[in-house]
Amino acid sequence: MPRNKRHLEQGEKKQAILTAAAELFTENGFDGTSMNAIAKQAGITPNTIYWYFPGKDDVLIGVLNDLVRDGLTEAMTMAGLPVRERLMHAIGVFERPESLMNTVHARVAHSEAIATWHARFHMMLEQILISEVCKVGIPTERAATVSRLLVYVIEGLLSHPHQENDRHEMIDAMLELAGVDA
Amino acid sequence: MPRNKRHLEQGEKKQAILTAAAELFTENGFDGTSMNAIAKQAGITPNTIYWYFPGKDDVLIGVLNDLVRDGLTEAMTMAGLPVRERLMHAIGVFERPESLMNTVHARVAHSEAIATWHARFHMMLEQILISEVCKVGIPTERAATVSRLLVYVIEGLLSHPHQENDRHEMIDAMLELAGVDA
DNA sequence: CTGTCATCTTGAATGGCATTCAAGAAAACA
DNA sequence: TGTTTTCTTGAATGCCATTCAAGATGACAG
């Protein structure tokens, strides 16, 4: 017979920690947020976080997965709109005063967990872009290369603070160069 | 009358520290290198570094400036070669198992010094690319945008471990899309 | 109702880190 | 020779992620 748990909230508390972490990461960045700060925000002690997550990197991964989930969900609801608009919106979801993508890239070399998350993320993003890019009239044999270039441009935008019209300009220019029927 | 210094090596010791730091940053990355390790590599104690540099970020800036200097110097000697080759080589200079560009992006938000270095670096790189890109037949009004896209693609390559033929493929694709006469 | 066991939480370490401080050597100068 | 400036260091300080051993708390078995 299965032994028990506490307040019936196994996953809920985990989510509460992630919510607290997401808020602080967004405000102060990953490096600017201590486990102590996350714990305080969640109303617990830092030790408790380690019962739910192996380490700080894994908290980051949890936050990133929530972000991806939200981004994909919202992208679904925008199914009718053109690629350009959906791209613009997705970048908005991941853009923060303190972009977490920079942290991911900086930590890939130090953390196995972050490295595999990053690899998965790239594959997913590239697959999505390839299919989107084909839909707007880019020949199949070019789609993979164009998608990789797009990934880099998107990450470039996420890595650097920019105005919204810069974002439009860069994405439009890239799509135009790639030969998208505007 | 000017008071004195020691072994006539004011700047030389500074350079020795930078050389030690460059070696370790290249091997283990910025975060993976402690001031203690840099000091040991340079044959001094960590405190001494602080007499020559305000902090660890400033050591990083010193290392980066050396890298830029070397890159520009080598680019000069390749003056006859096509843009593509010079670009490829410049990326090679900045590419490391542990790319420092990721560290720069991650630290821009936390360090004033790194932020201004980063801004200057971008301006310089963009200016160079604009002039290069004009030379190979890209209309002036497009040159700025194409250059910014190129910067992002270059940084994307620097941010991600990749094979040399990936690098060729991405840069060639970008130049071709931009309309460079190959 | 009671003792046991898994689940969850914590106070108090541990070890590493960047950085600072006060004091010490060492060369140049008067 | 003694003072001043330049350089170096041993020994802190304080923050950090992470760990450990012990304490609560609830579910279940008898």
Short mmCIF file of C-alpha atoms (C1' of nucleotides) in Angstrom, two decimals:
data_model
loop_
_atom_site.label_atom_id
_atom_site.label_comp_id
_atom_site.label_asym_id
_atom_site.label_seq_id
_atom_site.Cartn_x
_atom_site.Cartn_y
_atom_site.Cartn_z
CA MET A 1 0.00 0.00 0.00
CA PRO A 2 1.30 3.41 -0.91
CA ARG A 3 2.41 5.53 1.98
CA ASN A 4 1.35 9.10 2.03
CA LYS A 5 2.14 12.71 1.59
CA ARG A 6 1.25 15.81 3.46
CA HIS A 7 -1.27 18.44 2.53
CA LEU A 8 -2.17 16.63 -0.70
CA GLU A 9 0.06 19.14 -2.47
CA GLN A 10 3.07 17.24 -3.76
CA GLY A 11 3.29 19.06 -7.06
CA GLU A 12 1.61 22.23 -5.89
CA LYS A 13 4.42 23.24 -3.58
CA LYS A 14 6.92 22.52 -6.31
CA GLN A 15 4.94 24.87 -8.52
CA ALA A 16 4.83 27.49 -5.78
CA ILE A 17 8.62 27.43 -5.59
CA LEU A 18 8.83 27.77 -9.37
CA THR A 19 6.46 30.73 -9.31
CA ALA A 20 8.53 32.46 -6.65
CA ALA A 21 11.73 31.71 -8.58
CA ALA A 22 10.28 32.91 -11.88
CA GLU A 23 9.32 36.22 -10.34
CA LEU A 24 12.80 36.81 -8.89
CA PHE A 25 14.69 35.53 -11.94
CA THR A 26 12.67 37.91 -14.08
CA GLU A 27 13.39 40.82 -11.77
CA ASN A 28 17.04 40.20 -10.83
CA GLY A 29 18.26 37.45 -13.12
CA PHE A 30 19.51 34.00 -12.21
CA ASP A 31 22.85 35.11 -10.77
CA GLY A 32 21.19 37.96 -8.91
CA THR A 33 18.79 35.59 -7.16
CA SER A 34 19.96 33.49 -4.21
CA MET A 35 18.31 30.29 -3.04
CA ASN A 36 17.71 32.19 0.17
CA ALA A 37 15.74 34.84 -1.71
CA ILE A 38 13.64 32.23 -3.54
CA ALA A 39 12.90 30.51 -0.25
CA LYS A 40 11.88 33.73 1.45
CA GLN A 41 9.62 34.63 -1.48
CA ALA A 42 8.00 31.20 -1.22
CA GLY A 43 7.69 31.45 2.57
CA ILE A 44 10.04 28.57 3.34
CA THR A 45 13.70 28.00 4.19
CA PRO A 46 16.35 27.39 1.52
CA ASN A 47 16.81 23.77 2.61
CA THR A 48 13.27 22.91 1.69
CA ILE A 49 13.91 23.78 -1.95
CA TYR A 50 16.44 20.95 -2.03
CA TRP A 51 13.77 18.45 -1.10
CA TYR A 52 11.88 19.36 -4.27
CA PHE A 53 14.79 20.14 -6.62
CA PRO A 54 18.31 18.69 -6.85
CA GLY A 55 19.83 22.16 -7.19
CA LYS A 56 19.49 25.71 -8.42
CA ASP A 57 20.01 24.73 -12.06
CA ASP A 58 17.00 22.44 -11.85
CA VAL A 59 14.88 25.28 -10.50
CA LEU A 60 15.94 27.28 -13.54
CA ILE A 61 14.94 24.42 -15.83
CA GLY A 62 11.55 24.27 -14.16
CA VAL A 63 11.03 27.99 -14.70
CA LEU A 64 12.13 27.69 -18.33
CA ASN A 65 9.77 24.77 -18.97
CA ASP A 66 6.87 26.80 -17.61
CA LEU A 67 7.87 29.63 -19.93
CA VAL A 68 8.01 27.29 -22.93
CA ARG A 69 4.66 25.78 -22.02
CA ASP A 70 3.07 29.24 -21.79
CA GLY A 71 4.69 30.30 -25.04
CA LEU A 72 3.43 27.24 -26.92
CA THR A 73 -0.04 27.55 -25.43
CA GLU A 74 -0.33 31.15 -26.51
CA ALA A 75 1.06 30.28 -29.93
CA MET A 76 -1.78 27.78 -30.34
CA THR A 77 -4.40 30.43 -29.68
CA MET A 78 -2.80 32.59 -32.38
CA ALA A 79 -3.01 29.83 -34.98
CA GLY A 80 -4.71 32.05 -37.51
CA LEU A 81 -2.16 34.86 -37.49
CA PRO A 82 0.89 35.01 -39.81
CA VAL A 83 4.26 33.56 -38.71
CA ARG A 84 5.70 36.98 -38.25
CA GLU A 85 3.17 37.90 -35.56
CA ARG A 86 3.49 34.59 -33.76
CA LEU A 87 7.27 34.89 -33.75
CA MET A 88 7.10 38.41 -32.41
CA HIS A 89 4.82 37.30 -29.60
CA ALA A 90 6.95 34.28 -28.68
CA ILE A 91 10.01 36.50 -28.38
CA GLY A 92 8.00 38.72 -26.07
CA VAL A 93 7.27 35.78 -23.77
CA PHE A 94 10.97 34.98 -23.38
CA GLU A 95 12.20 38.51 -23.29
CA ARG A 96 12.90 39.87 -19.84
CA PRO A 97 14.86 42.74 -18.41
CA GLU A 98 17.22 39.95 -17.39
CA SER A 99 17.10 37.47 -20.22
CA LEU A 100 17.38 33.92 -18.96
CA MET A 101 18.68 32.70 -22.31
CA ASN A 102 22.03 34.30 -21.56
CA THR A 103 22.18 32.37 -18.32
CA VAL A 104 21.34 29.15 -20.12
CA HIS A 105 24.15 29.65 -22.63
CA ALA A 106 26.60 30.59 -19.91
CA ARG A 107 25.75 27.51 -17.83
CA VAL A 108 25.54 24.90 -20.60
CA ALA A 109 29.19 24.06 -20.07
CA HIS A 110 28.89 23.66 -16.30
CA SER A 111 25.62 21.79 -15.94
CA GLU A 112 24.64 18.56 -17.64
CA ALA A 113 20.97 19.23 -16.93
CA ILE A 114 21.06 22.68 -18.51
CA ALA A 115 22.99 21.32 -21.49
CA THR A 116 20.36 18.71 -22.29
CA TRP A 117 17.53 21.20 -21.78
CA HIS A 118 19.29 23.58 -24.14
CA ALA A 119 19.78 20.91 -26.80
CA ARG A 120 16.13 19.89 -26.58
CA PHE A 121 15.00 23.50 -26.77
CA HIS A 122 17.04 24.12 -29.90
CA MET A 123 15.71 21.03 -31.61
CA MET A 124 12.14 21.96 -30.76
CA LEU A 125 12.51 25.55 -31.91
CA GLU A 126 14.19 24.51 -35.14
CA GLN A 127 11.51 21.94 -35.94
CA ILE A 128 8.75 24.46 -35.37
CA LEU A 129 10.51 27.07 -37.49
CA ILE A 130 11.19 24.62 -40.31
CA SER A 131 7.52 23.74 -40.58
CA GLU A 132 6.43 27.38 -40.32
CA VAL A 133 9.00 28.51 -42.85
CA CYS A 134 7.93 25.89 -45.37
CA LYS A 135 4.35 27.10 -45.10
CA VAL A 136 5.29 30.57 -46.30
CA GLY A 137 6.92 29.46 -49.48
CA ILE A 138 10.54 28.70 -48.65
CA PRO A 139 11.89 25.71 -50.60
CA THR A 140 12.29 22.60 -48.45
CA GLU A 141 16.02 22.25 -49.00
CA ARG A 142 16.59 25.76 -47.68
CA ALA A 143 14.21 25.55 -44.75
CA ALA A 144 16.66 23.94 -42.31
CA THR A 145 19.38 26.52 -42.90
CA VAL A 146 16.98 29.46 -42.80
CA SER A 147 15.55 28.10 -39.55
CA ARG A 148 18.95 27.90 -37.91
CA LEU A 149 19.70 31.44 -38.98
CA LEU A 150 16.34 32.49 -37.55
CA VAL A 151 17.13 30.77 -34.25
CA TYR A 152 20.35 32.75 -33.99
CA VAL A 153 18.62 36.02 -34.81
CA ILE A 154 15.91 35.29 -32.24
CA GLU A 155 18.50 34.44 -29.60
CA GLY A 156 20.42 37.56 -30.55
CA LEU A 157 17.32 39.63 -29.91
CA LEU A 158 16.73 37.83 -26.60
CA SER A 159 20.33 38.39 -25.58
CA HIS A 160 20.29 42.12 -26.13
CA PRO A 161 17.92 44.71 -24.74
CA HIS A 162 16.10 46.25 -27.69
CA GLN A 163 13.09 48.31 -28.69
CA GLU A 164 10.04 46.62 -30.09
CA ASN A 165 10.53 48.19 -33.51
CA ASP A 166 14.11 46.84 -33.60
CA ARG A 167 12.61 43.43 -33.14
CA HIS A 168 10.17 43.94 -36.00
CA GLU A 169 12.91 45.30 -38.22
CA MET A 170 15.30 42.41 -37.64
CA ILE A 171 12.73 39.66 -38.04
CA ASP A 172 11.18 41.29 -41.10
CA ALA A 173 14.58 41.76 -42.70
CA MET A 174 15.52 38.16 -42.05
CA LEU A 175 12.23 36.83 -43.41
CA GLU A 176 12.49 39.07 -46.45
CA LEU A 177 16.06 38.03 -47.20
CA ALA A 178 14.97 34.42 -46.86
CA GLY A 179 12.38 35.05 -49.57
CA VAL A 180 9.18 34.91 -47.58
CA ASP A 181 6.21 36.22 -49.54
CA ALA A 182 5.30 39.26 -47.50
CA MET B 1 60.06 64.76 -9.04
CA PRO B 2 58.21 61.60 -9.85
CA ARG B 3 58.39 58.90 -7.28
CA ASN B 4 59.12 55.45 -8.49
CA LYS B 5 58.04 51.91 -9.14
CA ARG B 6 59.59 48.55 -8.72
CA HIS B 7 61.16 46.33 -11.32
CA LEU B 8 60.32 48.79 -14.13
CA GLU B 9 57.46 46.45 -14.96
CA GLN B 10 54.27 48.33 -14.15
CA GLY B 11 52.38 47.18 -17.20
CA GLU B 12 54.28 43.96 -17.64
CA LYS B 13 52.91 42.36 -14.50
CA LYS B 14 49.42 43.46 -15.46
CA GLN B 15 49.94 41.69 -18.76
CA ALA B 16 51.25 38.60 -16.99
CA ILE B 17 48.05 38.43 -14.95
CA LEU B 18 45.98 38.81 -18.13
CA THR B 19 47.94 36.03 -19.81
CA ALA B 20 47.35 33.71 -16.88
CA ALA B 21 43.67 34.65 -16.78
CA ALA B 22 43.25 34.19 -20.55
CA GLU B 23 44.67 30.70 -20.33
CA LEU B 24 42.34 29.66 -17.51
CA PHE B 25 39.25 31.40 -18.92
CA THR B 26 39.85 29.58 -22.20
CA GLU B 27 40.20 26.26 -20.44
CA ASN B 28 37.52 26.49 -17.75
CA GLY B 29 35.47 29.57 -18.54
CA PHE B 30 35.00 32.71 -16.48
CA ASP B 31 32.76 31.17 -13.84
CA GLY B 32 34.97 28.10 -13.64
CA THR B 33 38.04 30.20 -12.87
CA SER B 34 38.57 31.63 -9.39
CA MET B 35 40.73 34.61 -8.58
CA ASN B 36 42.74 32.16 -6.52
CA ALA B 37 43.39 30.04 -9.61
CA ILE B 38 44.44 33.06 -11.68
CA ALA B 39 46.80 34.15 -8.91
CA LYS B 40 48.36 30.71 -8.60
CA GLN B 41 48.83 30.52 -12.38
CA ALA B 42 50.55 33.91 -12.28
CA GLY B 43 52.68 32.94 -9.27
CA ILE B 44 51.18 35.50 -6.90
CA THR B 45 48.43 35.71 -4.28
CA PRO B 46 44.83 36.68 -5.11
CA ASN B 47 45.16 39.98 -3.24
CA THR B 48 47.84 41.18 -5.61
CA ILE B 49 45.44 41.02 -8.56
CA TYR B 50 43.36 43.68 -6.82
CA TRP B 51 46.25 46.09 -6.84
CA TYR B 52 46.30 45.90 -10.66
CA PHE B 53 42.56 45.44 -11.36
CA PRO B 54 39.46 46.73 -9.55
CA GLY B 55 37.80 43.32 -9.76
CA LYS B 56 37.30 40.10 -11.66
CA ASP B 57 35.11 41.73 -14.31
CA ASP B 58 37.95 44.09 -15.18
CA VAL B 59 40.31 41.16 -15.61
CA LEU B 60 37.79 39.73 -18.08
CA ILE B 61 37.68 43.03 -19.94
CA GLY B 62 41.45 43.03 -20.17
CA VAL B 63 41.45 39.52 -21.60
CA LEU B 64 38.73 40.45 -24.10
CA ASN B 65 40.60 43.54 -25.23
CA ASP B 66 43.69 41.45 -25.90
CA LEU B 67 41.55 39.07 -27.92
CA VAL B 68 40.07 41.93 -29.95
CA ARG B 69 43.52 43.40 -30.52
CA ASP B 70 44.84 40.06 -31.76
CA GLY B 71 41.79 39.55 -33.95
CA LEU B 72 42.12 42.96 -35.57
CA THR B 73 45.85 42.55 -36.07
CA GLU B 74 45.38 39.23 -37.82
CA ALA B 75 42.53 40.66 -39.88
CA MET B 76 44.94 43.33 -41.15
CA THR B 77 47.41 40.75 -42.36
CA MET B 78 44.60 39.04 -44.27
CA ALA B 79 43.63 42.23 -46.07
CA GLY B 80 43.77 40.59 -49.48
CA LEU B 81 41.42 37.71 -48.72
CA PRO B 82 37.64 37.84 -49.24
CA VAL B 83 35.31 38.89 -46.40
CA ARG B 84 34.11 35.36 -45.92
CA GLU B 85 37.59 34.10 -45.04
CA ARG B 86 38.34 37.01 -42.73
CA LEU B 87 35.04 36.52 -40.93
CA MET B 88 35.68 32.82 -40.53
CA HIS B 89 39.08 33.50 -39.05
CA ALA B 90 37.84 36.19 -36.67
CA ILE B 91 35.22 33.80 -35.32
CA GLY B 92 37.99 31.28 -34.76
CA VAL B 93 39.89 33.79 -32.61
CA PHE B 94 36.90 34.30 -30.31
CA GLU B 95 35.70 30.75 -30.31
CA ARG B 96 36.70 28.72 -27.30
CA PRO B 97 35.53 25.55 -25.66
CA GLU B 98 34.13 27.97 -23.11
CA SER B 99 32.98 30.96 -25.10
CA LEU B 100 33.53 34.18 -23.23
CA MET B 101 30.83 35.96 -25.20
CA ASN B 102 28.20 34.07 -23.22
CA THR B 103 29.76 35.34 -20.03
CA VAL B 104 29.77 38.87 -21.36
CA HIS B 105 26.07 38.72 -22.20
CA ALA B 106 25.22 37.16 -18.86
CA ARG B 107 27.15 39.82 -16.94
CA VAL B 108 26.08 42.92 -18.88
CA ALA B 109 23.20 43.45 -16.47
CA HIS B 110 25.36 43.14 -13.35
CA SER B 111 28.47 45.07 -14.30
CA GLU B 112 28.64 48.61 -15.60
CA ALA B 113 32.15 48.01 -16.94
CA ILE B 114 31.13 44.93 -18.89
CA ALA B 115 28.05 46.71 -20.22
CA THR B 116 30.08 49.57 -21.70
CA TRP B 117 32.66 47.17 -23.13
CA HIS B 118 29.85 45.20 -24.72
CA ALA B 119 28.25 48.30 -26.24
CA ARG B 120 31.57 49.45 -27.67
CA PHE B 121 32.29 46.00 -29.06
CA HIS B 122 28.96 45.87 -30.84
CA MET B 123 29.42 49.29 -32.36
CA MET B 124 32.89 48.39 -33.57
CA LEU B 125 31.85 45.07 -35.04
CA GLU B 126 28.84 46.59 -36.77
CA GLN B 127 30.91 49.40 -38.28
CA ILE B 128 33.46 46.96 -39.63
CA LEU B 129 30.77 44.71 -41.06
CA ILE B 130 28.93 47.60 -42.67
CA SER B 131 32.04 48.70 -44.53
CA GLU B 132 32.93 45.13 -45.53
CA VAL B 133 29.40 44.37 -46.63
CA CYS B 134 29.24 47.46 -48.83
CA LYS B 135 32.43 46.40 -50.58
CA VAL B 136 30.85 43.17 -51.78
CA GLY B 137 27.91 44.75 -53.49
CA ILE B 138 25.22 45.19 -50.87
CA PRO B 139 23.24 48.40 -51.31
CA THR B 140 24.07 51.03 -48.71
CA GLU B 141 20.58 51.30 -47.29
CA ARG B 142 20.56 47.59 -46.54
CA ALA B 143 24.08 47.37 -45.17
CA ALA B 144 23.21 48.36 -41.59
CA THR B 145 20.44 45.81 -41.24
CA VAL B 146 22.43 43.03 -42.87
CA SER B 147 25.33 43.83 -40.55
CA ARG B 148 23.18 43.56 -37.46
CA LEU B 149 21.84 40.23 -38.65
CA LEU B 150 25.40 39.10 -39.27
CA VAL B 151 26.42 40.15 -35.76
CA TYR B 152 23.63 38.01 -34.32
CA VAL B 153 24.58 35.04 -36.49
CA ILE B 154 28.23 35.40 -35.48
CA GLU B 155 27.31 35.61 -31.81
CA GLY B 156 25.01 32.63 -32.27
CA LEU B 157 27.94 30.64 -33.62
CA LEU B 158 30.16 31.81 -30.76
CA SER B 159 27.48 30.89 -28.22
CA HIS B 160 27.07 27.34 -29.42
CA PRO B 161 29.71 24.67 -29.86
CA HIS B 162 29.78 23.80 -33.55
CA GLN B 163 31.83 22.11 -36.25
CA GLU B 164 33.89 24.19 -38.63
CA ASN B 165 31.69 23.25 -41.60
CA ASP B 166 28.60 24.40 -39.69
CA ARG B 167 30.29 27.75 -39.39
CA HIS B 168 31.00 27.89 -43.11
CA GLU B 169 27.47 26.83 -43.93
CA MET B 170 25.79 29.43 -41.72
CA ILE B 171 27.97 32.33 -42.81
CA ASP B 172 27.77 31.38 -46.48
CA ALA B 173 23.99 31.04 -46.26
CA MET B 174 23.67 34.41 -44.56
CA LEU B 175 25.93 36.14 -47.10
CA GLU B 176 24.11 34.49 -49.97
CA LEU B 177 20.68 35.48 -48.66
CA ALA B 178 21.98 39.00 -48.25
CA GLY B 179 22.88 39.00 -51.90
CA VAL B 180 26.66 38.94 -51.79
CA ASP B 181 28.23 38.17 -55.15
CA ALA B 182 29.88 34.84 -54.41
"C1'" DC C 1 -6.28 4.93 20.42
"C1'" DT C 2 -1.28 4.14 19.76
"C1'" DG C 3 3.07 3.34 17.85
"C1'" DT C 4 5.50 3.30 13.46
"C1'" DC C 5 7.01 4.88 9.21
"C1'" DA C 6 7.23 7.78 5.21
"C1'" DT C 7 6.93 12.62 4.17
"C1'" DC C 8 8.26 17.10 4.77
"C1'" DT C 9 10.83 20.97 7.23
"C1'" DT C 10 14.46 23.17 9.49
"C1'" DG C 11 18.80 25.02 12.33
"C1'" DA C 12 23.20 24.65 11.98
"C1'" DA C 13 27.07 23.39 9.59
"C1'" DT C 14 30.68 23.18 5.39
"C1'" DG C 15 33.40 24.73 1.92
"C1'" DG C 16 34.11 27.91 -1.83
"C1'" DC C 17 33.95 32.33 -3.56
"C1'" DA C 18 35.09 37.55 -4.52
"C1'" DT C 19 36.66 41.06 -2.09
"C1'" DT C 20 38.81 43.97 1.78
"C1'" DC C 21 42.04 45.41 5.39
"C1'" DA C 22 45.94 46.27 7.97
"C1'" DA C 23 50.38 45.40 8.04
"C1'" DG C 24 54.66 44.01 6.05
"C1'" DA C 25 58.90 44.07 2.39
"C1'" DA C 26 61.42 46.56 -1.06
"C1'" DA C 27 63.03 49.81 -4.11
"C1'" DA C 28 63.84 54.78 -5.09
"C1'" DC C 29 64.77 59.06 -3.44
"C1'" DA C 30 66.33 62.97 -0.14
"C1'" DT D 1 70.38 56.63 6.49
"C1'" DG D 2 65.69 57.33 6.93
"C1'" DT D 3 61.47 58.40 4.63
"C1'" DT D 4 58.09 57.80 1.06
"C1'" DT D 5 55.98 55.37 -2.54
"C1'" DT D 6 55.16 50.99 -4.70
"C1'" DC D 7 54.04 46.53 -4.35
"C1'" DT D 8 52.80 42.09 -1.74
"C1'" DT D 9 50.64 39.28 1.53
"C1'" DG D 10 48.16 36.68 5.70
"C1'" DA D 11 44.18 36.92 7.65
"C1'" DA D 12 39.74 38.38 7.76
"C1'" DT D 13 34.52 39.28 6.04
"C1'" DG D 14 30.40 38.21 4.17
"C1'" DC D 15 27.72 35.93 0.69
"C1'" DC D 16 26.67 31.86 -1.64
"C1'" DA D 17 25.05 26.90 -2.91
"C1'" DT D 18 24.72 22.88 -0.83
"C1'" DT D 19 24.59 19.18 2.93
"C1'" DC D 20 23.52 16.86 7.32
"C1'" DA D 21 21.38 15.37 11.25
"C1'" DA D 22 17.56 16.00 13.74
"C1'" DG D 23 12.97 17.54 14.35
"C1'" DA D 24 7.72 17.85 13.03
"C1'" DT D 25 3.64 16.05 10.82
"C1'" DG D 26 0.41 13.35 9.05
"C1'" DA D 27 -1.23 8.51 7.28
"C1'" DC D 28 -1.64 4.00 8.26
"C1'" DA D 29 -1.49 -0.82 10.93
"C1'" DG D 30 -2.59 -3.07 14.76
#
